[in-house]
Coordinates of C-alpha atoms in Angstrom, one line a residue:
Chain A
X29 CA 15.1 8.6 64.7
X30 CA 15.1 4.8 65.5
X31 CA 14.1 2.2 62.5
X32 CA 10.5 1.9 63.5
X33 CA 10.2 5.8 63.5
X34 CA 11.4 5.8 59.9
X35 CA 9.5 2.9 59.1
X36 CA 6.2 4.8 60.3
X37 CA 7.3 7.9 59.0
X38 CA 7.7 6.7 55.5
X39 CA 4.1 4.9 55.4
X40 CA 2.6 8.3 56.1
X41 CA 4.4 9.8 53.7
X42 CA 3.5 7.3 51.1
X43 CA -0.4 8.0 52.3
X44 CA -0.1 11.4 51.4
X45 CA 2.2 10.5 48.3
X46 CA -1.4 8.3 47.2
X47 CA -3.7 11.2 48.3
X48 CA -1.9 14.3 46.5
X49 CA -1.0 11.7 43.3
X50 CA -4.9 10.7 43.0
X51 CA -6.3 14.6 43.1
X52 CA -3.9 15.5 41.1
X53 CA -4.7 13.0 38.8
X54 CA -8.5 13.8 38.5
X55 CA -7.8 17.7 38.4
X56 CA -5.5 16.5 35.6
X57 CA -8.2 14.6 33.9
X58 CA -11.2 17.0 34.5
X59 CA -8.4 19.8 32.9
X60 CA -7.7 18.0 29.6
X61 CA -11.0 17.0 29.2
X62 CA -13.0 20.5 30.1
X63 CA -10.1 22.4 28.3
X64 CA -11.9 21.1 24.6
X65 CA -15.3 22.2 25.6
X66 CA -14.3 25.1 26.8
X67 CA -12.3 25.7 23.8
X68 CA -15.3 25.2 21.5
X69 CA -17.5 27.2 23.6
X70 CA -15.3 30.4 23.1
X71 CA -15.2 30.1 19.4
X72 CA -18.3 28.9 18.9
X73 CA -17.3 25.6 18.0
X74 CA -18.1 22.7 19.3
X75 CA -16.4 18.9 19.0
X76 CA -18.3 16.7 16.3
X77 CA -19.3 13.6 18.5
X78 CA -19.9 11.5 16.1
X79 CA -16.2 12.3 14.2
X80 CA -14.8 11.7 17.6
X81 CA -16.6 8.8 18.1
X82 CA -15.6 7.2 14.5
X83 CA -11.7 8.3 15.2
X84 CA -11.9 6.4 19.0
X85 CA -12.8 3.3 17.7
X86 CA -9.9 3.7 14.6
X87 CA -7.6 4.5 16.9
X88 CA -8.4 4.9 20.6
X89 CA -8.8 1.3 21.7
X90 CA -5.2 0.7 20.5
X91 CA -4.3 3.8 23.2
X92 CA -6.3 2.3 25.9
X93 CA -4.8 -0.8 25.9
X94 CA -1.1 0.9 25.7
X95 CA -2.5 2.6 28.3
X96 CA -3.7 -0.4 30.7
X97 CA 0.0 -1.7 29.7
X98 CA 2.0 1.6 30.5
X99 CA 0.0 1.6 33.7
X100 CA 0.9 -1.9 35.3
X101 CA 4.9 -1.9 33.7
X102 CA 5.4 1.8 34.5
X103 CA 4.1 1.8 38.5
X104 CA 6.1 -0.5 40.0
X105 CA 9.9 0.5 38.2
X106 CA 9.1 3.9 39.0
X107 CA 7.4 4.4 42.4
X108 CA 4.4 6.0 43.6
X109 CA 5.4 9.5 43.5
X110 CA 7.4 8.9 40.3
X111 CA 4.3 7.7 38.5
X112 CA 1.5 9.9 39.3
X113 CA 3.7 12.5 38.0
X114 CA 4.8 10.5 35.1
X115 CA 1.6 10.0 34.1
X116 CA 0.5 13.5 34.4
X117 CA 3.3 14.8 32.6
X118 CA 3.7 12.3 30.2
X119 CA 7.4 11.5 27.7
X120 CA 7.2 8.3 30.1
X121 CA 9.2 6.0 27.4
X122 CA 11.3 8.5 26.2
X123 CA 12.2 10.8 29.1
X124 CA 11.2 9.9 32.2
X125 CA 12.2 6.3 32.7
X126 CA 15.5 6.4 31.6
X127 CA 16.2 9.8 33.5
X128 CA 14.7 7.8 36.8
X129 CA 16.3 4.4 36.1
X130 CA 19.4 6.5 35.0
X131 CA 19.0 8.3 38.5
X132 CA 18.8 4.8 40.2
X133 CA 22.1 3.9 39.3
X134 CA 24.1 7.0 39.6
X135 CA 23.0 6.8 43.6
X136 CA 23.0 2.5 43.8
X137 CA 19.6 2.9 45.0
X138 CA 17.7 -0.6 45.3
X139 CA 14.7 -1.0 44.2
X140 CA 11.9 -1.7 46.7
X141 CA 13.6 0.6 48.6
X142 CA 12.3 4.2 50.5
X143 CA 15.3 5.7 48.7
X144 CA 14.3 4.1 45.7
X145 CA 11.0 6.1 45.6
X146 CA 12.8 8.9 46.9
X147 CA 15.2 9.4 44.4
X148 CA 12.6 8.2 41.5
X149 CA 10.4 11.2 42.7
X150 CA 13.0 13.9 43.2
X151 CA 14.5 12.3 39.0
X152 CA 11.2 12.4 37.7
X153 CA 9.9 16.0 39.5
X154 CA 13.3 17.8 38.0
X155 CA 12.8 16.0 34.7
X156 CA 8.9 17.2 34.2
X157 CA 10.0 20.7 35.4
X158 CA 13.0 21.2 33.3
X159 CA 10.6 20.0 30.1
X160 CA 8.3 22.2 31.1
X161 CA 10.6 25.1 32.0
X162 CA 12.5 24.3 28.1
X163 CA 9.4 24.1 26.8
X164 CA 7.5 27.6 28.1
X165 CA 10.8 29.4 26.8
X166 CA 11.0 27.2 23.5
X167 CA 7.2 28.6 22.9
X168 CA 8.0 32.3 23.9
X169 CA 10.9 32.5 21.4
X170 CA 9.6 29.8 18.7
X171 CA 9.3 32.1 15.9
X172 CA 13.2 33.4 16.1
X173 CA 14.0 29.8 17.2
X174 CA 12.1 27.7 14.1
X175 CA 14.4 28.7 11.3
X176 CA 17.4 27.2 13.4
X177 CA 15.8 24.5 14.5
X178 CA 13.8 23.4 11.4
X179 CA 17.0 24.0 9.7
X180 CA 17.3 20.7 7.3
X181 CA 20.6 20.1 8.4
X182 CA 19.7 19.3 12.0
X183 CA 16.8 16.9 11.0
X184 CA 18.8 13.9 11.6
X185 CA 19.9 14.5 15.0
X186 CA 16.5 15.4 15.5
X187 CA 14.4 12.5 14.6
X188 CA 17.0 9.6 16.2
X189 CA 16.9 11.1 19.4
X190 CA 15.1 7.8 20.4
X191 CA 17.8 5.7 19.0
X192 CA 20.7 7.7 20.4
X193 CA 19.4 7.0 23.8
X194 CA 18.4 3.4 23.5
X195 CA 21.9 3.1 21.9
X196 CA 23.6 4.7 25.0
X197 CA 21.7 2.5 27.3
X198 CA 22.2 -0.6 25.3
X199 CA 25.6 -0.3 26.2
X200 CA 25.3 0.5 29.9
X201 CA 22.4 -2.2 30.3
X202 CA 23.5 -4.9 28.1
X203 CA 27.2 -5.1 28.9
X204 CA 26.3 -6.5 33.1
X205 CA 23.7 -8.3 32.0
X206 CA 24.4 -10.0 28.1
X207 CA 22.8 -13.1 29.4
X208 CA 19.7 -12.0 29.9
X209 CA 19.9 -9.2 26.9
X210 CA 21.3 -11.3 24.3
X211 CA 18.2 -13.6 23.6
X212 CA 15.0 -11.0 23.8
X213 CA 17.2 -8.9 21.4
X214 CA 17.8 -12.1 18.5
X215 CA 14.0 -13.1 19.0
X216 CA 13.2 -9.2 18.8
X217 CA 15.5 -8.8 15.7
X218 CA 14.6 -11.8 13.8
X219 CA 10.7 -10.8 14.6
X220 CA 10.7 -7.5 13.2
X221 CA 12.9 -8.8 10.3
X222 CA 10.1 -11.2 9.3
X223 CA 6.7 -9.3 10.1
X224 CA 8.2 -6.0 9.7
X225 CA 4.9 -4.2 10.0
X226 CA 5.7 -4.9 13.6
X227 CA 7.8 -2.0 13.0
X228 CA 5.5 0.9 14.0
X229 CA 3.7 -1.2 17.4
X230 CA 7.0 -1.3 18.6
X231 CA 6.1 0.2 22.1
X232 CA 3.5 -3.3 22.0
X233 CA 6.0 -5.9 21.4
X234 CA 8.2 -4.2 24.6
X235 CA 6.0 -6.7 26.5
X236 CA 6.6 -9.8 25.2
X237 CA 10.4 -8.5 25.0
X238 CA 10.6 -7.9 28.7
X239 CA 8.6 -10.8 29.7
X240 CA 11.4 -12.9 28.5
X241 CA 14.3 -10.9 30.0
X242 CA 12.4 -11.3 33.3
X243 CA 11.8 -15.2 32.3
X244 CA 15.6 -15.2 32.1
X245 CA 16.1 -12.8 35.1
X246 CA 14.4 -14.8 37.1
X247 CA 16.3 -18.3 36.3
X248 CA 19.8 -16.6 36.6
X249 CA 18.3 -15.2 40.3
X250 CA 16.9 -18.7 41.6
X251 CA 20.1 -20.2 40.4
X252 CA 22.6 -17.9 42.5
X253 CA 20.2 -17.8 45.0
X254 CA 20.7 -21.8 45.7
X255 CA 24.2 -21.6 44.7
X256 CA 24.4 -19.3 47.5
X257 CA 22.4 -21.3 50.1
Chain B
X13 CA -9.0 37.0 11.3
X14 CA -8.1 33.1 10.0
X15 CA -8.3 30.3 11.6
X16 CA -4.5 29.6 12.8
X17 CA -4.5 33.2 14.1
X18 CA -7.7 31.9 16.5
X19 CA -5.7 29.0 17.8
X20 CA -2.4 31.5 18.2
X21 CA -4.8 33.8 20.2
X22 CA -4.3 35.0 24.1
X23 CA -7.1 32.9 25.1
X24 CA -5.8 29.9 24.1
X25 CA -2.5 30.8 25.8
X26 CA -4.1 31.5 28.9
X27 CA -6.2 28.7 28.9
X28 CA -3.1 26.3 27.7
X29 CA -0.7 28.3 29.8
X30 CA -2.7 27.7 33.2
X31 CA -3.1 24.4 32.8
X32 CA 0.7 23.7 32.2
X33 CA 1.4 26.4 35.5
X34 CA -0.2 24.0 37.6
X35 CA 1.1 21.1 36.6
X36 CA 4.8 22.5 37.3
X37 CA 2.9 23.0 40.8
X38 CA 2.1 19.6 41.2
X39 CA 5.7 18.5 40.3
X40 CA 6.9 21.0 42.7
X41 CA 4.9 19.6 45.3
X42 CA 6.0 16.2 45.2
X43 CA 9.7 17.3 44.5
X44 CA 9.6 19.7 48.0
X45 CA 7.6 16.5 49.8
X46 CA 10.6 14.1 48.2
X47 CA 13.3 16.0 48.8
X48 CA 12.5 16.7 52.5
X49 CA 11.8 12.7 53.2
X50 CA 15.0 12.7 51.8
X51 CA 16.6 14.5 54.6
X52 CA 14.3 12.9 57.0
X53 CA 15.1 9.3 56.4
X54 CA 19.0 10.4 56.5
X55 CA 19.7 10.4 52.5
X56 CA 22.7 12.8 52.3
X57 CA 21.6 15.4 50.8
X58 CA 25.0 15.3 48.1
X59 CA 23.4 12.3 47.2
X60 CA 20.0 13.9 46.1
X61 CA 22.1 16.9 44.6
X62 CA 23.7 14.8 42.1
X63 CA 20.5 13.3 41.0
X64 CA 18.6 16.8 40.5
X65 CA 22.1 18.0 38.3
X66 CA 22.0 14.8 36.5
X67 CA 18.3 14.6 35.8
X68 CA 18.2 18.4 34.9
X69 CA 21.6 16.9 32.2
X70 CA 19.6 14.1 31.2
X71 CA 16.3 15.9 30.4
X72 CA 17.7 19.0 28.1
X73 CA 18.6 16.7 24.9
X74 CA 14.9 14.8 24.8
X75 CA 13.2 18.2 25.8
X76 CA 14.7 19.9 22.9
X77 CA 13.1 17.2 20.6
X78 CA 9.6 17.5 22.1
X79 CA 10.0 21.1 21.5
X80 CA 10.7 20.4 17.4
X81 CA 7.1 18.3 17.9
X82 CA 5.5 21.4 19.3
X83 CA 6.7 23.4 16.3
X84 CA 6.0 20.1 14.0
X85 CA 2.2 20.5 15.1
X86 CA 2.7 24.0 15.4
X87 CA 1.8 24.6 11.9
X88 CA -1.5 23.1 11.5
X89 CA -2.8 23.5 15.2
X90 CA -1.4 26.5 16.4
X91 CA 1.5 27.3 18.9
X92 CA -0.7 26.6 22.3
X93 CA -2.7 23.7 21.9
X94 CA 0.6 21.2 20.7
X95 CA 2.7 23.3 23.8
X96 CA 0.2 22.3 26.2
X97 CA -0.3 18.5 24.7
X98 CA 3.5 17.4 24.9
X99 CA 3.6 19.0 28.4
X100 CA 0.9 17.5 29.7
X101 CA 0.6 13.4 29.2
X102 CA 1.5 13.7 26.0
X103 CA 4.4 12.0 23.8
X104 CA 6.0 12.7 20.7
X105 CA 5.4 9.3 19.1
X106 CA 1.4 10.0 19.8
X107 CA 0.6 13.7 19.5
X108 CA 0.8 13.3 15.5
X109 CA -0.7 9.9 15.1
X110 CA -3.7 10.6 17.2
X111 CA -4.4 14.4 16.0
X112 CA -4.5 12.3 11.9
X113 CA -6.9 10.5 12.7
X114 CA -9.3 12.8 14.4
X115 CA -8.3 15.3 11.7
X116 CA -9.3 12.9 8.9
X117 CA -12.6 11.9 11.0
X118 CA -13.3 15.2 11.4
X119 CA -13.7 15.7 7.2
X120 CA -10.0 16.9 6.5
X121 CA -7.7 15.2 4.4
X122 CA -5.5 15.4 7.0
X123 CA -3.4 17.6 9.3
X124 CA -3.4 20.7 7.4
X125 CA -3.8 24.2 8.4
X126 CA -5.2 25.6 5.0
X127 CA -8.0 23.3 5.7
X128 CA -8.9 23.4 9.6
X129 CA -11.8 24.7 10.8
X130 CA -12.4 25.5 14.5
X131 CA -15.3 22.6 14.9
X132 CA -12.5 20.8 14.0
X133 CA -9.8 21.7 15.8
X134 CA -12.1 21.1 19.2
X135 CA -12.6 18.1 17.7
X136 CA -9.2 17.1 17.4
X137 CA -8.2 18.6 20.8
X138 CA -11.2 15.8 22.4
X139 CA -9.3 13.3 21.1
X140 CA -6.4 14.0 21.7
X141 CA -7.3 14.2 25.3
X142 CA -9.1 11.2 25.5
X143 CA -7.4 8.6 23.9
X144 CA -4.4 8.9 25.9
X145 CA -6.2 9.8 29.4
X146 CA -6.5 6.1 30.8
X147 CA -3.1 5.6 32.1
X148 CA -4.2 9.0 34.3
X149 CA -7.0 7.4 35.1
X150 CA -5.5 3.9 36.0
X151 CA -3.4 5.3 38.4
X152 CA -5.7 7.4 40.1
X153 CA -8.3 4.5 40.5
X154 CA -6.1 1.6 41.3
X155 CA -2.8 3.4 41.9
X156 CA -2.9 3.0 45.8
X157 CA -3.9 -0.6 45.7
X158 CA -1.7 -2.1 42.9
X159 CA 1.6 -0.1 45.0
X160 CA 0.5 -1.6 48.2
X161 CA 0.4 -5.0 46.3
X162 CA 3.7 -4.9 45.0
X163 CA 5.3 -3.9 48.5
X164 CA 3.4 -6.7 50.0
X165 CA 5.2 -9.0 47.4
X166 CA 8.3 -7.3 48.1
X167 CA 8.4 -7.6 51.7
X168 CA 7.4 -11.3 51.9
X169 CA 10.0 -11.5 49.3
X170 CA 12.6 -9.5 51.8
X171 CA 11.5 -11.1 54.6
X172 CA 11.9 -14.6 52.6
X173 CA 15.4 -13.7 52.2
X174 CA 16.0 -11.3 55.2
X175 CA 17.0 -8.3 53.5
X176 CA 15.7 -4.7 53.6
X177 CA 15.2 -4.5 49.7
X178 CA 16.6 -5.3 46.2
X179 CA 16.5 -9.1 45.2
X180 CA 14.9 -10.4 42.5
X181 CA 12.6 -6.7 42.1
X182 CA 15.8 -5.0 41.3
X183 CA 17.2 -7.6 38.8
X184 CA 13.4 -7.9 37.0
X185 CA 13.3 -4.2 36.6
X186 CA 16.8 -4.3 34.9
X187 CA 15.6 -6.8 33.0
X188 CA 12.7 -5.5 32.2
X189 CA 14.2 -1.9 31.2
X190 CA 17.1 -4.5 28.8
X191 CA 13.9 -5.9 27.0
X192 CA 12.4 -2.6 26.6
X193 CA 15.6 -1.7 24.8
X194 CA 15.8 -4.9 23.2
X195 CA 12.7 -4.1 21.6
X196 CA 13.9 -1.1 20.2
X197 CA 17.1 -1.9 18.9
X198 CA 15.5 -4.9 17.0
X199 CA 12.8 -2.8 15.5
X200 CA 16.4 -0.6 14.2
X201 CA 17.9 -4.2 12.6
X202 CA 14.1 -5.3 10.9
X203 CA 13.8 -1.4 10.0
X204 CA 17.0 -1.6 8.1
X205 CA 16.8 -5.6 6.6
X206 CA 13.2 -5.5 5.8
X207 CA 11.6 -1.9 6.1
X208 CA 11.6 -1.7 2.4
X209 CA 10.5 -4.8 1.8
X210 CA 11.5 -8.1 3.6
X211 CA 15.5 -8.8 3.3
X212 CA 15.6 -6.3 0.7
X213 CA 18.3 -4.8 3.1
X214 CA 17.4 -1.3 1.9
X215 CA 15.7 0.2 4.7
X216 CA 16.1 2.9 7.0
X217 CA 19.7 2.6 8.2
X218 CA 19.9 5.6 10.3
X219 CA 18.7 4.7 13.5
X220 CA 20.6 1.4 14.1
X221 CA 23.9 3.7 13.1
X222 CA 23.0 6.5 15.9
X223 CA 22.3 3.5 18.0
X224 CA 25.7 2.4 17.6
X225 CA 27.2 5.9 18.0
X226 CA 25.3 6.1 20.9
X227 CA 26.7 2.7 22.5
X228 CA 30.1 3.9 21.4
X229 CA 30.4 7.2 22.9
X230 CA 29.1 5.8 26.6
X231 CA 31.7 3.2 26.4
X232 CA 33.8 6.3 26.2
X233 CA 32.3 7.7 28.9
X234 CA 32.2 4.7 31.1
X235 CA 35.9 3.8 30.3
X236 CA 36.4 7.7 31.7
X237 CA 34.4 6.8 34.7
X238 CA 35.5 3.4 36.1
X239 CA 39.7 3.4 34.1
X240 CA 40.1 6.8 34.9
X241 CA 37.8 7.9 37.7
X242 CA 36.2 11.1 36.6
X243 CA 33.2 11.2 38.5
X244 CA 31.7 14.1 36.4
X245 CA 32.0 11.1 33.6
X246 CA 28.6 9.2 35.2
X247 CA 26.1 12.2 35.5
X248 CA 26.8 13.1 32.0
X249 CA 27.5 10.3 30.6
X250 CA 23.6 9.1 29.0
X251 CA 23.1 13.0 28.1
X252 CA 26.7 13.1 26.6
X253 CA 26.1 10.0 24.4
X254 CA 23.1 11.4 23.4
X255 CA 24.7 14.4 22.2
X256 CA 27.5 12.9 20.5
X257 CA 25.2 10.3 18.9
X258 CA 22.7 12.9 17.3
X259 CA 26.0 15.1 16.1
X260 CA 26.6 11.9 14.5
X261 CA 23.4 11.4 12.8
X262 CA 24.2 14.8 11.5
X263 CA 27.1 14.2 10.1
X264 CA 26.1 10.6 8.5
X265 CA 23.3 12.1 7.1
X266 CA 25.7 14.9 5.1
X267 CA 28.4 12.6 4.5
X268 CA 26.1 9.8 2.9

């Protein structure tokens, strides 16, 4: 297959990509949506609007705008297929991106690249089905399951499962790139040190956090780039 | 027949279960369409093998934990409903806030089985739907466009420099992923100097230590990697760490 072929190839295959990833989307959406309704039709049961209502404006702005955020950082570091899925199946912070940047590296895939999206989609697809698989099994043998896992003892490991990844990554991450890591982290640490109620919108302050390792990025890139010219 | 019996009943297993069935569909779908470009575009297939073992690796640690949120929520909402939430969209830092909140709306004091009714469980199940659908429907309004953007900026960018990829997109999304982390790991040190307080130096410890442990046991696995060249090393390694790091929360927890 010649260059072009593959070039052509790929484009349809990103069409398609668009067109399954949008209906699954919206099947998604009517789902999760109908599921309530249909819920509180067979118990007779319906949702209060009004308590739904009040709790949206408490809280469901704050979502939308994670959302919006999620949306425009998420798409482009984990590809077309990679995010429709994601999005769908959700654990994007805590599971999916890591598995698919994790994924990136293991194969040196560039991003930008047709293998990039490849690879993202195959990461993400085995990710979402092994949750799901763990999951469905977790549910069918919860009750013999809960005392072990409930089990005081195991708490701990349980509730830092975030920071036991972030540490491992830290360390892959930081260690190539301290120049860029180094200052977001101080101006991160010395932020949430002095408005600590920071503390629980910490997913928010990820953007002005990566904003200025991409500040950074992108000094350190025009400078090798006219060192090298 | 009570409440949390209802919400444990076979029609909300079907329901939940159906739902969840075809999503694994969909991901099978794009895996098989993936996979099979894959091959077509002449990505050895060893190469895609290694990440399907090393995903699958990655993913069992973090899937155990949403599992503990299912049986977290189990208790007030019912086995189904929290099984179909963290497979679906949801996330384990938003499942619990979100179903609060609609729970308290809804006349409860809070997320409490003794008190749920089923007007307000449906309640709380419309929120929890809502609030975090807009990413879904983000991507399936302006999905196309905003990806066909961002390759257009990429290939004048490759063009500009005469290259089939990578560039500056690769370093900003490393960059971007080292702030996302930076974020983290300095909401660990302000937890622990001012969570009780500011610079009482009394707060939650825990994390930033695991954090550590984490760090420490993939320098472990990256000296065994690059020093001694065990390949195995690499696709384990972030699912190792993981591991060893949470052993070690255990064991700081006991100890201290």
């Amino acid at each position: 297959m010649t260059e072009e072929q593959k070039y052509m190839q790929f484009e349809e295959y990103n069409r398609t990509t668009h067109r399954i990833g949008r209906s699954a989307s919206v099947l998604m959406a009517v789902l999760l949506l109908g599921a309530p309704f249909m819920i509180g039709w067979h118990f007779g049961a319906m949702p209060d609007y009004g308590a739904v209502f009040r709790a949206y404006l408490a809280i469901g702005l704050v979502w939308m705008i994670s959302s919006a955020a999620e949306f425009l950082l998420y798409f482009p570091m984990l590809g077309a297929g990679g995010s429709y899925m994601s999005f769908i199946t959700g654990n994007i912070i805590n599971l999916k991106l890591p598995c698919a940047i994790n994924s990136r590296d293991l194969v040196g895939a560039k991003a930008g690249t047709a293998e990039n999206e490849i690879i993202s989609t195959i990461s993400i697809a085995v990710s979402a089905l092994v949750t799901i698989v763990i999951l469905a099994i977790g549910v069918m043998i919860l009750i013999p399951l809960q005392p072990v896992l409930q089990s005081p003892v195991l708490q701990p490991a349980f509730d830092n499962v975030v920071p036991a990844l972030f540490g491992a990554l830290a360390y892959k991450y930081y260690r190539g790139h301290l120049d860029i890591a180094i200052p977001p982290l101080l101006i991160m640490c010395v932020l949430f040190t002095f408005v600590p109620s920071l503390i629980s919108s910490t997913s928010m302050m990820i953007i002005p956090s990566g904003a200025i390792a991409i500040l950074l990025a992108w000094r350190k890139y025009k400078k090798n780039s006219g060192e090298n010219s | 027949m009570t409440v949390i019996q209802q919400l444990n009943s076979p029609f909300m297993y079907m329901l939940c279960g159906a739902i969840v069935f075809i999503v694994a569909l969909i991901c099978v779908l794009f895996l098989v369409r993936a996979w099979k470009e894959g091959l077509a575009l002449g990505i050895e297939k060893e190469k895609m093998r290694r990440v399907v073992v090393s995903s699958a690796a990655f993913t069992v640690l973090p899937s155990i934990g949403i599992l503990l949120g299912v049986i977290a929520l189990s208790g007030s909402l019912g086995v189904p409903w929290p099984w179909l939430r963290l497979s679906v969209i949801g996330a384990l830092h938003y499942e619990t806030q979100v179903a609060q909140a609609a729970a308290e709306a809804a006349g409860l004091s809070g997320l409490s089985a003794s008190e749920m009714t089923l007007g307000a469980f449906s309640t709380i199940c419309l929120l929890m739907s809502m609030c975090i659908m807009w990413s879904l429907i983000l991507s399936a309004v302006f999905g196309k466009a905003y990806s066909k953007r961002l390759m257009k900026g990429r290939s004048a960018a490759d063009a500009e420099k005469g290259s089939s990829g990578g560039g500056f997109g690769d370093l900003a999304m490393t960059a971007m992923f080292v702030g996302l982390i930076s974020a983290y790991i300095g909401s660990y040190v302000g937890g622990l100097i001012s969570g009780n307080g500011r610079f009482s130096f009394s707060g939650n410890w825990m994390p930033l230590a695991v954090a550590a442990a984490g760090a420490l046991a993939m320098a472990v696995f990256v000296w065994l990697s690059e020093k001694k060249k065990y390949s195995w090393a690499e696709s384990f390694s972030v699912a190792g760490s993981m591991l060893i790091a949470m052993i070690a929360a255990v064991a700081l927890d006991l100890i201290f």
